[in-house]
Coordinates of C-alpha atoms in Angstrom, one line a residue:
M6 CA -34.7 -14.1 23.4
T7 CA -32.8 -17.4 22.8
G8 CA -29.3 -17.7 21.2
S9 CA -30.8 -19.4 18.1
Q10 CA -33.3 -16.5 17.6
L11 CA -30.4 -14.0 17.9
H12 CA -28.5 -16.0 15.2
A13 CA -31.6 -16.0 13.0
D14 CA -32.1 -12.3 13.3
S15 CA -28.5 -11.5 12.5
G16 CA -28.7 -13.8 9.5
N17 CA -31.8 -12.0 8.2
T18 CA -30.0 -8.7 8.3
R19 CA -26.9 -9.9 6.5
T20 CA -26.6 -8.4 2.9
P21 CA -27.2 -11.0 0.2
R22 CA -24.2 -11.9 -1.8
W23 CA -25.7 -10.7 -5.1
R24 CA -26.3 -7.3 -3.6
R25 CA -22.7 -7.2 -2.3
A26 CA -21.5 -8.1 -5.8
V27 CA -23.6 -5.4 -7.4
T28 CA -22.3 -2.9 -4.9
A29 CA -18.7 -3.9 -5.7
I30 CA -19.2 -3.6 -9.4
H31 CA -20.9 -0.2 -8.9
G32 CA -17.8 0.9 -6.9
W33 CA -15.4 -0.3 -9.7
V34 CA -17.5 1.5 -12.3
D35 CA -17.5 4.7 -10.3
D36 CA -13.7 4.5 -9.8
A37 CA -13.1 3.9 -13.4
S38 CA -15.4 6.7 -14.5
R39 CA -13.8 9.3 -12.2
P40 CA -11.3 11.6 -14.0
D41 CA -7.8 11.4 -12.7
P42 CA -6.8 14.8 -11.2
R43 CA -3.2 14.2 -12.2
V44 CA -4.0 14.6 -15.9
R45 CA -2.1 17.6 -17.4
A46 CA -2.1 19.2 -20.9
V47 CA 0.5 17.8 -23.3
R48 CA 3.3 20.2 -24.3
R49 CA 5.1 20.1 -27.6
V50 CA 8.4 19.3 -26.0
E51 CA 6.9 16.2 -24.5
L52 CA 5.8 15.0 -28.0
A53 CA 9.4 15.6 -29.2
Q54 CA 10.7 13.5 -26.3
V55 CA 8.3 10.7 -27.2
L56 CA 9.6 10.7 -30.8
G57 CA 13.1 10.6 -29.4
Y58 CA 12.3 7.5 -27.4
W59 CA 10.7 6.0 -30.5
A60 CA 13.8 6.8 -32.7
I61 CA 16.2 5.2 -30.1
A62 CA 14.0 2.2 -29.8
R63 CA 13.9 1.6 -33.6
C64 CA 17.6 1.8 -33.7
V65 CA 17.9 -0.8 -31.0
N66 CA 15.4 -3.0 -32.9
L67 CA 17.4 -2.7 -36.1
A68 CA 20.7 -3.3 -34.3
F69 CA 19.5 -6.5 -32.7
L70 CA 18.0 -7.8 -36.0
L71 CA 21.2 -6.9 -37.9
F72 CA 23.3 -8.7 -35.3
W73 CA 21.3 -11.9 -35.5
Y74 CA 21.2 -11.7 -39.3
L75 CA 25.0 -11.5 -39.4
V76 CA 25.4 -14.3 -36.9
S77 CA 23.0 -16.5 -38.9
T78 CA 24.7 -15.9 -42.2
A79 CA 28.1 -16.4 -40.7
A80 CA 27.0 -19.7 -39.1
G81 CA 25.1 -20.9 -42.1
W82 CA 21.7 -21.0 -40.4
G83 CA 18.5 -21.1 -42.3
F84 CA 15.8 -18.6 -41.4
G85 CA 13.3 -19.6 -38.7
A86 CA 12.2 -23.0 -37.5
Q87 CA 11.9 -24.2 -41.1
D88 CA 15.5 -23.3 -42.1
R89 CA 14.4 -21.2 -45.1
P90 CA 17.2 -19.6 -47.1
V91 CA 17.8 -15.9 -46.6
V92 CA 20.2 -13.9 -48.7
T93 CA 19.7 -10.2 -47.9
F94 CA 18.9 -8.2 -44.8
A95 CA 15.7 -6.9 -46.5
A96 CA 14.6 -10.5 -47.0
F97 CA 15.4 -11.2 -43.3
L98 CA 13.0 -8.3 -42.3
T99 CA 10.2 -9.6 -44.5
G100 CA 9.8 -13.3 -43.6
W101 CA 6.9 -15.2 -42.2
D102 CA 3.6 -13.1 -42.3
A103 CA 5.4 -10.3 -44.2
D104 CA 6.1 -12.6 -47.1
R105 CA 2.4 -13.5 -47.3
Y106 CA 1.5 -9.8 -47.3
G107 CA 3.9 -9.3 -50.1
R108 CA 2.4 -12.1 -52.2
I109 CA -1.1 -10.7 -51.6
S110 CA 0.1 -7.2 -52.7
L111 CA 1.3 -8.8 -56.0
I112 CA -1.3 -11.4 -56.9
G113 CA -4.2 -11.0 -54.5
Y114 CA -6.0 -13.9 -52.7
P115 CA -6.3 -17.5 -54.0
P116 CA -9.7 -18.1 -55.7
V117 CA -10.1 -21.4 -53.9
I118 CA -9.1 -22.7 -50.5
P119 CA -6.3 -25.3 -50.9
I120 CA -7.1 -28.7 -49.6
G121 CA -4.5 -31.4 -48.6
P122 CA -4.6 -35.0 -49.7
N123 CA -6.3 -35.9 -46.3
G124 CA -9.1 -33.5 -46.9
N125 CA -7.9 -30.8 -44.4
V126 CA -7.7 -27.1 -45.3
L127 CA -4.1 -26.0 -45.7
E128 CA -2.4 -22.8 -44.4
N129 CA -3.1 -20.1 -47.0
D130 CA -3.3 -16.3 -47.5
W131 CA -6.9 -15.9 -46.5
A132 CA -5.7 -15.7 -42.9
F133 CA -4.2 -12.3 -43.7
L134 CA -6.4 -9.2 -44.0
P135 CA -6.1 -6.9 -47.0
I136 CA -5.3 -3.3 -45.8
Y137 CA -1.6 -3.7 -45.3
P138 CA -0.8 -5.5 -48.6
W139 CA -2.9 -2.9 -50.4
L140 CA -0.9 -0.2 -48.8
E141 CA 2.3 -2.0 -49.7
R142 CA 1.1 -2.1 -53.3
L143 CA 0.0 1.6 -53.3
V144 CA 3.2 3.0 -51.7
G145 CA 5.4 0.7 -53.8
D146 CA 3.8 2.0 -57.0
L147 CA 4.0 5.7 -55.8
V148 CA 7.6 5.7 -54.8
G149 CA 8.9 3.0 -57.3
S150 CA 10.0 0.5 -54.7
D151 CA 9.3 -3.2 -54.2
W152 CA 6.9 -4.5 -51.6
R153 CA 9.7 -5.2 -49.2
A154 CA 10.9 -1.7 -48.9
A155 CA 7.3 -0.4 -48.8
G156 CA 6.3 -2.8 -46.1
I157 CA 9.3 -2.0 -43.9
G158 CA 8.8 1.7 -44.4
L159 CA 5.1 1.6 -43.6
S160 CA 5.8 -0.4 -40.4
I161 CA 8.4 2.0 -39.1
F162 CA 6.2 5.0 -40.0
F163 CA 3.1 3.6 -38.3
S164 CA 5.2 2.6 -35.2
A165 CA 5.8 6.4 -34.7
T166 CA 2.1 7.3 -35.0
A167 CA 1.2 4.4 -32.7
T168 CA 3.7 5.6 -30.1
V169 CA 2.5 9.2 -30.2
L170 CA -1.2 8.1 -30.0
L171 CA -0.5 5.8 -27.1
F172 CA 1.1 8.7 -25.3
L173 CA -1.8 11.0 -26.1
L174 CA -4.3 8.4 -24.9
L175 CA -2.5 7.8 -21.6
R176 CA -2.0 11.5 -21.0
A177 CA -5.7 11.9 -21.3
V178 CA -6.4 9.4 -18.4
T179 CA -3.4 9.3 -16.1
S180 CA -0.3 11.2 -14.8
P181 CA 2.5 12.4 -17.1
R182 CA 5.0 10.0 -15.4
Q183 CA 2.9 6.9 -15.9
A184 CA 2.2 7.9 -19.5
K185 CA 5.8 8.6 -20.3
W186 CA 7.1 5.3 -18.9
A187 CA 4.3 3.3 -20.4
V188 CA 5.5 4.6 -23.8
I189 CA 9.1 3.8 -23.0
F190 CA 8.2 0.3 -22.0
F191 CA 6.1 -0.1 -25.2
S192 CA 8.9 1.2 -27.4
F193 CA 11.5 -1.2 -25.9
A194 CA 9.3 -4.2 -25.3
P195 CA 10.6 -7.7 -26.3
L196 CA 8.3 -7.8 -29.3
S197 CA 8.9 -4.2 -30.4
F198 CA 11.2 -5.5 -33.1
V199 CA 8.0 -6.1 -35.2
F200 CA 7.9 -2.3 -35.7
V201 CA 10.8 -2.6 -38.2
I202 CA 9.7 -5.7 -40.1
A203 CA 6.9 -5.7 -42.7
Y204 CA 4.1 -6.6 -40.3
A205 CA 0.8 -4.9 -39.9
E206 CA 1.1 -4.5 -36.1
S207 CA 2.2 -0.9 -36.3
L208 CA -0.8 0.1 -38.4
V209 CA -3.4 -1.8 -36.3
L210 CA -2.0 -0.3 -33.1
T211 CA -2.2 3.2 -34.6
L212 CA -5.8 2.6 -35.4
T213 CA -6.6 1.0 -32.1
F214 CA -5.0 3.7 -30.0
A215 CA -6.8 6.4 -32.1
A216 CA -10.1 4.7 -31.5
L217 CA -9.6 4.5 -27.8
L218 CA -8.4 8.1 -27.6
L219 CA -11.6 9.2 -29.4
A220 CA -13.7 7.1 -27.0
V221 CA -11.9 8.9 -24.1
K222 CA -12.7 12.2 -25.7
R223 CA -16.3 11.0 -26.3
K224 CA -16.1 11.6 -30.0
Y225 CA -17.8 8.3 -30.7
A226 CA -18.9 8.9 -34.3
W227 CA -15.3 9.3 -35.5
I228 CA -14.5 5.8 -34.2
T229 CA -16.6 4.2 -37.0
P230 CA -14.3 4.9 -40.0
I231 CA -11.2 4.0 -38.0
A232 CA -12.7 0.8 -36.7
L233 CA -13.7 -0.2 -40.3
V234 CA -10.0 0.1 -41.5
A235 CA -8.8 -1.7 -38.4
A236 CA -11.2 -4.6 -38.9
F237 CA -9.5 -5.3 -42.3
T238 CA -6.0 -4.8 -41.0
R239 CA -5.6 -7.3 -38.2
P240 CA -8.1 -9.5 -36.3
G241 CA -9.4 -7.8 -33.1
A242 CA -12.2 -5.6 -34.1
L243 CA -14.7 -7.7 -32.0
A244 CA -12.7 -6.8 -28.9
L245 CA -13.1 -3.1 -29.6
A246 CA -16.8 -3.6 -30.3
L247 CA -17.2 -5.3 -26.9
A248 CA -15.3 -2.5 -25.2
L249 CA -17.5 0.1 -26.8
G250 CA -20.5 -2.0 -25.6
I251 CA -19.2 -1.9 -22.0
V252 CA -18.6 1.9 -22.3
F253 CA -22.2 2.3 -23.5
L254 CA -23.6 0.3 -20.6
V255 CA -21.6 2.3 -18.1
R256 CA -22.5 5.6 -19.6
W257 CA -26.2 4.6 -19.6
W258 CA -26.0 3.4 -16.0
R259 CA -24.5 6.7 -14.9
R260 CA -26.5 9.0 -17.1
R261 CA -28.1 10.7 -14.0
V262 CA -24.7 11.8 -12.6
D263 CA -22.9 12.0 -16.0
P264 CA -25.2 13.2 -18.8
F265 CA -25.3 11.0 -21.9
P266 CA -26.6 13.2 -24.7
R267 CA -28.5 11.7 -27.6
R268 CA -25.7 12.6 -30.0
E269 CA -23.3 10.5 -28.0
V270 CA -25.8 7.7 -27.5
V271 CA -26.3 7.4 -31.3
G272 CA -22.6 7.8 -32.1
L273 CA -21.6 5.1 -29.6
L274 CA -24.3 2.7 -30.8
V275 CA -23.3 3.1 -34.4
A276 CA -19.6 2.8 -33.7
G277 CA -20.1 -0.4 -31.7
G278 CA -22.5 -1.9 -34.1
V279 CA -20.4 -1.1 -37.2
T280 CA -17.3 -2.3 -35.5
A281 CA -18.9 -5.7 -34.6
L282 CA -20.2 -6.2 -38.2
A283 CA -16.8 -5.3 -39.7
G284 CA -15.1 -7.7 -37.3
L285 CA -17.2 -10.5 -38.8
A286 CA -17.2 -9.3 -42.4
W287 CA -13.9 -10.9 -43.6
S288 CA -15.2 -14.3 -42.7
W289 CA -18.3 -13.7 -44.9
I290 CA -16.1 -12.3 -47.7
A291 CA -13.9 -15.4 -47.7
D292 CA -16.9 -17.7 -47.8
A293 CA -18.4 -15.9 -50.7
W294 CA -15.2 -15.5 -52.7
T295 CA -13.9 -19.0 -52.4
G296 CA -17.3 -20.8 -52.2
T297 CA -16.1 -22.7 -49.2
P298 CA -18.2 -22.5 -46.0
H299 CA -16.3 -21.3 -43.0
A300 CA -13.2 -20.7 -45.2
Y301 CA -11.6 -18.1 -42.9
L302 CA -12.1 -20.2 -39.7
L303 CA -10.8 -23.3 -41.4
T304 CA -7.8 -21.4 -42.6
E305 CA -7.0 -20.0 -39.2
T306 CA -7.3 -23.3 -37.5
A307 CA -5.0 -24.9 -40.1
W308 CA -2.1 -23.4 -38.1
W309 CA -3.4 -25.2 -35.0
R310 CA -3.2 -28.7 -36.4
P311 CA 0.5 -29.4 -35.7
F312 CA -0.2 -28.5 -32.0
V313 CA -3.6 -30.0 -31.2
G314 CA -4.6 -32.0 -34.3
N315 CA -8.0 -31.8 -35.9
G316 CA -11.1 -30.8 -34.1
E317 CA -14.1 -28.5 -34.2
F318 CA -13.5 -24.9 -33.1
M319 CA -15.4 -23.9 -30.0
P320 CA -15.1 -20.4 -28.5
L321 CA -13.5 -20.2 -25.0
T322 CA -11.9 -23.6 -25.3
P323 CA -8.6 -23.2 -27.3
W324 CA -6.4 -22.5 -24.2
F325 CA -7.9 -25.5 -22.3
R326 CA -7.5 -27.6 -25.5
F327 CA -3.8 -26.6 -25.9
M328 CA -2.8 -26.9 -22.3
G329 CA -4.7 -30.1 -21.8
E330 CA -3.0 -31.6 -24.8
Y331 CA 0.5 -31.2 -23.2
L332 CA -0.1 -30.9 -19.4
S333 CA -3.4 -32.7 -18.9
V334 CA -5.3 -31.5 -15.8
F335 CA -2.4 -29.4 -14.7
G336 CA -2.7 -27.4 -17.9
W337 CA -6.4 -26.8 -17.2
L338 CA -5.5 -25.6 -13.7
L339 CA -2.9 -23.3 -15.1
V340 CA -5.5 -21.8 -17.5
V341 CA -7.8 -21.2 -14.6
A342 CA -5.0 -19.6 -12.6
L343 CA -4.2 -17.3 -15.5
M344 CA -7.9 -16.3 -15.8
V345 CA -8.1 -15.5 -12.1
G346 CA -4.9 -13.5 -12.3
F347 CA -6.2 -11.5 -15.3
A348 CA -9.5 -10.8 -13.5
M349 CA -7.6 -9.6 -10.5
L350 CA -5.5 -7.3 -12.7
I351 CA -8.5 -5.7 -14.4
W352 CA -10.2 -5.4 -11.0
S353 CA -7.2 -3.8 -9.4
R354 CA -7.2 -0.1 -8.4
P355 CA -4.3 0.9 -10.7
V356 CA -6.1 -0.4 -13.7
R357 CA -9.5 1.1 -12.9
T358 CA -7.9 4.5 -12.3
L359 CA -6.8 4.4 -16.0
G360 CA -10.4 5.0 -16.9
I361 CA -13.4 3.0 -18.1
V362 CA -12.2 3.0 -21.8
V363 CA -8.8 1.6 -21.1
A364 CA -10.1 -0.9 -18.5
A365 CA -13.0 -2.0 -20.7
Y366 CA -10.7 -2.5 -23.7
G367 CA -8.1 -4.4 -21.6
L368 CA -10.9 -6.7 -20.3
S369 CA -12.4 -7.1 -23.8
Y370 CA -9.2 -7.8 -25.6
G371 CA -8.1 -10.3 -22.9
L372 CA -11.4 -12.2 -23.3
Y373 CA -11.0 -12.1 -27.1
I374 CA -7.5 -13.6 -27.0
F375 CA -8.7 -16.3 -24.6
G376 CA -11.9 -17.0 -26.5
V377 CA -10.6 -17.5 -30.0
F378 CA -6.8 -17.9 -30.2
L379 CA -4.6 -20.9 -29.5
P380 CA -1.7 -20.0 -27.2
Q381 CA 1.4 -20.1 -29.4
A382 CA 4.6 -18.1 -29.9
S383 CA 2.5 -15.5 -31.7
T384 CA 0.5 -14.9 -28.5
F385 CA 3.1 -12.5 -27.2
R386 CA 2.8 -10.4 -30.3
L387 CA -1.0 -10.6 -30.2
L388 CA -1.0 -9.0 -26.7
M389 CA 0.5 -5.8 -28.0
P390 CA -2.9 -4.0 -28.2
M391 CA -3.1 -4.2 -24.4
S392 CA -0.1 -1.9 -24.1
P393 CA -2.2 0.9 -22.4
L394 CA -2.1 -1.3 -19.3
L395 CA 1.6 -0.6 -19.1
A396 CA 0.6 2.7 -17.5
H397 CA -0.1 0.6 -14.3
E398 CA 1.2 2.9 -11.6
R399 CA 3.3 0.3 -9.9
L400 CA 5.4 -0.2 -13.0
S401 CA 6.7 3.3 -12.8
A402 CA 6.4 3.9 -9.0
S403 CA 10.2 4.2 -8.3
T404 CA 13.4 4.9 -10.2
R405 CA 14.7 1.4 -9.3
A406 CA 11.5 -0.3 -10.7
R407 CA 11.5 1.8 -13.9
N408 CA 15.2 1.2 -14.7
G409 CA 15.0 -2.5 -13.7
I410 CA 12.0 -3.1 -16.0
L411 CA 13.6 -1.3 -18.9
I412 CA 16.8 -3.3 -18.6
V413 CA 14.8 -6.6 -18.5
L414 CA 12.8 -5.6 -21.5
V415 CA 15.8 -4.8 -23.6
V416 CA 17.6 -8.0 -22.7
L417 CA 14.4 -10.0 -23.4
Q418 CA 14.1 -8.3 -26.8
F419 CA 17.7 -9.4 -27.7
F420 CA 16.7 -13.0 -27.1
A421 CA 13.3 -12.6 -28.6
V422 CA 14.8 -11.6 -31.9
Y423 CA 16.7 -14.9 -31.8
G424 CA 14.0 -17.2 -30.5
L425 CA 10.9 -15.6 -32.0
W426 CA 12.3 -14.6 -35.4
T427 CA 15.8 -15.7 -36.4
R428 CA 15.5 -19.4 -35.3
G429 CA 11.9 -20.0 -34.2
Y430 CA 8.3 -19.2 -34.9
P431 CA 7.2 -15.6 -34.6

């Protein structure tokens, strides 16, 4: 047999690339679907400890915010990048989006979309979903407070429920150490100060973590009402719908080794379908109420105009559009590098061992942020629903790493309150 024949025979026996890819995906799915043997039952004392971390973190939030409020008033600064006047600390905690929630709670949504003299849609309240302002109105009427006090109180309360639910979610999929430190990192994260201002993040995180915990427990039918409320609280329901779709495909694929009863099939299909429809519904409501086609989309992209000018919205392009505007081809390469890095993170063993629900949601939400949002200062806040990935085992692997990360997070929070609230765009 000649050398060329030997080479041809070895080439014929080589596994095709597509088959190797399928095998690799199959291995990832199997790893992500395998229960973590380190999971332990949650004790009451551990829940008390979690609430203790939460309380300390909220005190730190309020201390940093009060510090920068006092500095700004002493220095005569205006609030934010637009130098708006701020008189009281309560007003300081209810600026930006909180102010819009307050206006919606008082007078509702504008009947028409405002148009500027150049024919462009202007920034308006249709960008903000209704559940949180409705709750502000309800709580304010019940306790006799204004919307500011109600909004701040709701935010702090739901930050506690979000923290506990994140802990319960992670304790269901990973070790006690990883779950505890993920909650600590979450509580003291640079953007955690939004948990004491009148923003809807606390509520949507509560709902998101509750839905993911139910998915882990395979109580899919109960996800539907929670997802419906979340869809009208903050944008992001489509990411949850995609994650549920991935979980469905994985459960169906593995049904011979992991039974997939009809009750769970129906529950997961209904939850995913309803969540997807709910995620699109606000856009339809805005169109019908205002009589303006694409009212919600045009409103959202009104905030983009100062950064990238006018242009048609196309999914999966905003990051390339923004980076290309300021860094040209180097910006596009940076976006590609970020995409590769994110894919490597989701593919990594520490993420897949967090279970298929957490991994699928991390992937889905990352794709959602990349697909429809322009990278701005608010991107850091928008990434908060990906907090279950803080249970990555390397983040809490050693005492030195844990303490170092915590110190960095607290220091960054101090400057984030200045740059992303007191003097800049949130």
